[in-house]
């Protein structure tokens, strides 16, 4: 049996997920592997480095810091969430990412990105914490229109949620047969067509396959929700969802709002902890 943890994205809704997984870490739950998409990768990497509370801590600390995120960063660097400050300076100087713990933890960690030239998902295993690893995580969380294309190892990459929003099927395909899936939308949610597609078509006009993937993302996402629901019914996965719409936008500069969302995640995590242990048979 291989125990997996699947984390979808959702930008700042990911702080809700951070609350859930912090509770899991506090209870000593160690999956064999974790696959994260976008915010699921950016915050989920702290599971492999075993750093409880890190995601909420640095987000609250730098919520109003223009070096970390904001329109100034977008207009001057091309990234709303500043790539250098957020992914290289913060983890090395201000809220240290535990590279050694990340490296020594045998948990498999995979970040999902989208190749803008093909429009297909890229599943990148990350075993050692290096500057390139940080950039793979950044690529996974790089939202179109709000981020530059990230060029890494011969690929041009953006937000993993475009290619594979909820990668349960992929994780099952590589041997994970007992998966906890953490979603950031409540039961009954269905994604609708992206209203910003006219802007996306202009911004990504050189990449027709990426435009097609974004244009059809709602179809893919809703199909994946159906796949998750079927797997849940068959007992192949345990799904953890928020009780209702998470009260935060894609972007937030309000530390109190962030803390509230994180605490909501912790509350649900505590409610599910015994079910998680039973599902993982630990």
Coordinates of C-alpha atoms in Angstrom, one line a residue:
X1 CA 0.0 0.0 0.0
X2 CA 1.3 3.5 -0.9
X3 CA -0.3 6.4 0.9
X4 CA -0.6 9.5 -1.1
X5 CA -1.6 13.1 -0.5
X6 CA -3.1 15.1 -3.3
X7 CA -3.3 18.9 -2.9
X8 CA -5.2 21.0 -5.5
X9 CA -4.4 24.7 -5.9
X10 CA -6.5 27.8 -5.4
X11 CA -4.1 30.7 -4.8
X12 CA -4.7 32.1 -1.3
X13 CA -7.4 29.4 -0.6
X14 CA -4.3 27.3 -0.2
X15 CA -4.0 28.7 3.3
X16 CA -7.0 26.6 4.2
X17 CA -5.1 23.6 3.0
X18 CA -2.1 24.7 5.0
X19 CA -4.3 24.5 8.1
X20 CA -5.4 21.0 7.3
X21 CA -1.9 19.7 6.6
X22 CA -0.4 21.4 9.6
X23 CA -2.8 19.4 11.8
X24 CA -1.8 16.2 9.9
X25 CA 1.9 16.9 10.6
X26 CA 1.1 17.6 14.3
X27 CA -0.4 14.2 14.5
X28 CA 2.6 12.5 13.0
X29 CA 0.9 11.5 9.7
X30 CA 3.6 10.7 7.1
X31 CA 2.3 9.9 3.6
X32 CA 4.6 8.1 1.2
X33 CA 4.1 10.8 -1.4
X34 CA 2.6 14.2 -1.9
X35 CA 1.6 15.8 -5.2
X36 CA 0.8 19.5 -5.2
X37 CA -0.6 21.9 -7.8
X38 CA 0.0 25.6 -7.6
X39 CA -0.6 26.7 -4.0
X40 CA -0.8 23.0 -3.2
X41 CA 2.9 22.8 -4.2
X42 CA 4.0 26.1 -2.8
X43 CA 2.5 25.3 0.7
X44 CA 2.7 21.5 0.5
X45 CA 6.5 21.6 0.2
X46 CA 6.5 22.5 3.9
X47 CA 5.2 19.0 4.6
X48 CA 8.3 17.4 3.2
X49 CA 10.5 19.8 5.2
X50 CA 8.2 19.2 8.3
X51 CA 7.8 22.9 9.0
X52 CA 4.5 23.3 10.7
X53 CA 3.0 26.8 10.5
X54 CA 5.6 28.1 8.0
X55 CA 3.1 28.9 5.2
X56 CA 0.7 31.0 7.3
X57 CA 3.6 32.6 9.2
X58 CA 5.4 34.1 6.2
X59 CA 2.2 35.0 4.3
X60 CA 1.0 37.0 7.3
X61 CA 4.4 38.6 7.8
X62 CA 4.8 39.8 4.3
X63 CA 1.1 40.3 3.4
X64 CA 1.5 44.1 3.0
X65 CA 5.1 44.1 1.9
X66 CA 5.5 45.4 -1.6
X67 CA 8.7 43.3 -2.0
X68 CA 6.7 40.2 -1.6
X69 CA 3.6 40.8 -3.7
X70 CA 1.4 43.5 -5.2
X71 CA 0.9 45.6 -8.3
X72 CA 4.3 47.3 -8.0
X73 CA 5.9 43.9 -8.2
X74 CA 3.7 42.9 -11.2
X75 CA 4.5 46.1 -13.1
X76 CA 8.2 46.1 -12.3
X77 CA 9.1 42.4 -12.4
X78 CA 6.2 40.8 -14.4
X79 CA 5.2 38.7 -11.3
X80 CA 2.5 39.7 -8.8
X81 CA 4.2 37.5 -6.3
X82 CA 7.8 38.6 -6.6
X83 CA 9.9 35.6 -7.9
X84 CA 13.2 36.6 -6.4
X85 CA 12.0 37.8 -3.0
X86 CA 9.3 35.2 -2.5
X87 CA 11.0 32.1 -3.7
X88 CA 14.7 32.8 -3.0
X89 CA 15.1 35.6 -0.4
X90 CA 12.3 34.7 2.0
X91 CA 13.3 31.0 2.3
X92 CA 17.0 31.8 2.7
X93 CA 16.9 35.0 4.9
X94 CA 13.6 35.6 6.6
X95 CA 11.7 32.4 7.1
X96 CA 14.3 29.7 6.5
X97 CA 13.2 26.7 4.5
X98 CA 14.7 23.6 6.0
X99 CA 16.6 22.2 3.0
X100 CA 18.2 19.5 5.0
X101 CA 14.9 18.2 6.4
X102 CA 13.4 18.3 2.9
X103 CA 16.3 16.3 1.5
X104 CA 16.3 13.7 4.2
X105 CA 12.5 13.1 4.3
X106 CA 11.9 10.0 2.1
X107 CA 8.4 11.3 1.2
X108 CA 8.1 11.7 -2.6
X109 CA 7.2 15.2 -3.6
X110 CA 5.9 16.1 -7.1
X111 CA 5.0 19.6 -8.3
X112 CA 2.6 19.9 -11.2
X113 CA 3.2 22.6 -13.8
X114 CA 1.8 23.2 -17.3
X115 CA 4.0 23.3 -20.4
X116 CA 2.8 26.4 -22.3
X117 CA 4.0 25.1 -25.6
X118 CA 2.0 21.8 -25.4
X119 CA -0.7 22.8 -22.9
X120 CA 0.0 19.5 -21.1
X121 CA 0.8 18.9 -17.5
X122 CA 4.4 18.3 -16.3
X123 CA 4.8 16.2 -13.2
X124 CA 8.2 17.1 -11.7
X125 CA 9.6 15.0 -8.9
X126 CA 11.6 17.2 -6.4
X127 CA 13.9 15.3 -4.2
X128 CA 16.5 17.9 -3.1
X129 CA 16.0 21.5 -2.1
X130 CA 17.9 23.6 -4.5
X131 CA 17.3 27.0 -6.2
X132 CA 16.0 25.0 -9.2
X133 CA 13.6 23.2 -6.9
X134 CA 12.3 26.5 -5.7
X135 CA 11.8 27.6 -9.3
X136 CA 9.8 24.5 -10.1
X137 CA 7.5 25.3 -7.2
X138 CA 7.3 28.9 -8.4
X139 CA 6.4 27.7 -11.9
X140 CA 3.6 25.5 -10.5
X141 CA 2.1 28.5 -8.8
X142 CA 2.6 31.0 -11.6
X143 CA -0.9 32.2 -12.6
X144 CA -1.3 33.4 -16.2
X145 CA -1.6 37.2 -16.5
X146 CA -0.1 37.5 -13.0
X147 CA 3.2 35.9 -13.7
X148 CA 5.9 35.6 -16.3
X149 CA 6.4 32.3 -18.1
X150 CA 9.0 30.4 -16.1
X151 CA 11.7 28.8 -18.3
X152 CA 13.3 25.7 -16.7
X153 CA 15.3 22.8 -18.0
X154 CA 14.2 23.4 -21.6
X155 CA 10.5 23.9 -20.8
X156 CA 8.3 27.0 -20.6
X157 CA 6.0 26.7 -17.7
X158 CA 3.0 28.2 -15.9
X159 CA 0.3 27.3 -13.4
X160 CA -0.1 23.5 -13.0
X161 CA -3.8 23.8 -12.5
X162 CA -4.3 24.5 -16.2
X163 CA -2.9 21.1 -17.1
X164 CA -4.1 19.0 -14.2
X165 CA -6.0 20.6 -11.4
X166 CA -6.6 17.6 -9.2
X167 CA -4.0 14.9 -10.1
X168 CA -5.5 11.9 -8.4
X169 CA -5.6 9.8 -11.5
X170 CA -2.0 10.5 -12.2
X171 CA -1.0 9.6 -8.7
X172 CA -2.9 6.4 -8.9
X173 CA -1.2 5.6 -12.2
X174 CA 2.3 5.7 -10.5
X175 CA 1.2 3.4 -7.7
X176 CA -0.5 5.4 -5.0
X177 CA -3.6 3.5 -4.0
X178 CA -4.6 5.1 -0.7
X179 CA -5.0 8.8 -1.4
X180 CA -6.2 11.7 0.8
X181 CA -7.4 14.4 -1.6
X182 CA -7.6 18.0 -0.2
X183 CA -9.8 20.2 -2.3
X184 CA -10.3 24.0 -1.9
X185 CA -13.9 24.1 -3.1
X186 CA -17.0 22.8 -1.3
X187 CA -19.1 19.9 -2.3
X188 CA -21.3 20.7 -5.3
X189 CA -18.9 23.3 -6.8
X190 CA -18.6 23.3 -10.6
X191 CA -16.1 25.4 -12.5
X192 CA -17.4 27.7 -15.2
X193 CA -15.7 29.1 -18.3
X194 CA -12.9 31.6 -17.6
X195 CA -14.3 35.1 -18.2
X196 CA -10.7 36.4 -18.8
X197 CA -10.1 34.3 -21.9
X198 CA -10.1 37.4 -24.2
X199 CA -7.1 38.7 -22.2
X200 CA -5.5 35.3 -22.1
X201 CA -5.7 35.0 -25.8
X202 CA -3.8 38.2 -26.2
X203 CA -1.2 37.5 -23.5
X204 CA -0.6 33.9 -24.7
X205 CA -1.1 34.4 -28.4
X206 CA 2.2 32.7 -29.2
X207 CA 1.0 29.5 -27.4
X208 CA -2.2 28.2 -29.0
X209 CA -2.1 24.9 -27.1
X210 CA -2.0 26.8 -23.8
X211 CA -4.9 28.9 -24.9
X212 CA -6.9 25.8 -25.8
X213 CA -6.1 24.2 -22.4
X214 CA -7.2 27.3 -20.6
X215 CA -10.3 27.7 -22.7
X216 CA -11.3 24.1 -21.8
X217 CA -10.0 24.1 -18.2
X218 CA -13.5 24.1 -16.7
X219 CA -14.4 21.0 -18.6
X220 CA -11.2 19.2 -17.5
X221 CA -11.7 20.4 -13.9
X222 CA -15.3 19.2 -13.7
X223 CA -14.3 15.8 -15.2
X224 CA -11.7 15.5 -12.5
X225 CA -14.2 16.3 -9.8
X226 CA -16.3 13.5 -11.1
X227 CA -13.3 11.1 -11.1
X228 CA -12.6 12.1 -7.5
X229 CA -16.2 11.5 -6.5
X230 CA -16.2 8.1 -8.1
X231 CA -12.9 7.2 -6.4
X232 CA -14.4 8.4 -3.1
X233 CA -17.5 6.3 -3.6
X234 CA -15.3 3.2 -4.3
X235 CA -13.2 3.9 -1.2
X236 CA -10.0 4.5 -3.1
X237 CA -9.6 8.0 -1.7
X238 CA -10.6 10.2 1.3
X239 CA -11.7 13.6 0.3
X240 CA -11.4 16.6 2.6
X241 CA -13.3 19.7 1.4
X242 CA -14.2 23.1 3.0
X243 CA -17.7 23.2 4.5
X244 CA -18.5 26.2 2.3
X245 CA -16.8 28.7 0.1
X246 CA -13.5 29.7 1.6
X247 CA -13.8 33.4 2.5
X248 CA -10.7 34.7 0.7
X249 CA -9.9 35.8 -2.9
X250 CA -7.1 34.6 -5.1
X251 CA -5.1 37.5 -3.7
X252 CA -5.2 38.9 -0.2
X253 CA -3.1 41.4 1.7
X254 CA -5.1 41.1 4.9
X255 CA -3.2 39.1 7.6
X256 CA -6.4 38.6 9.7
X257 CA -8.2 37.2 6.7
X258 CA -5.4 34.8 6.1
X259 CA -5.3 33.7 9.7
X260 CA -9.1 33.2 9.7
X261 CA -8.9 31.0 6.6
X262 CA -6.0 29.0 8.0
X263 CA -7.9 28.4 11.3
X264 CA -10.9 27.2 9.3
X265 CA -8.6 24.6 7.7
X266 CA -7.2 23.6 11.1
X267 CA -10.7 23.1 12.4
X268 CA -11.6 20.7 9.5
X269 CA -8.3 19.0 9.8
X270 CA -9.0 18.2 13.5
X271 CA -12.4 16.9 12.6
X272 CA -10.9 14.5 10.0
X273 CA -7.8 13.4 11.8
X274 CA -9.1 10.1 13.0
X275 CA -10.7 9.3 9.7
X276 CA -7.3 10.0 8.0
X277 CA -5.5 7.7 10.4
X278 CA -8.1 4.9 9.8
X279 CA -7.9 5.4 6.0
X280 CA -4.1 5.3 6.0
X281 CA -4.3 2.3 8.4
X282 CA -2.0 3.9 10.9

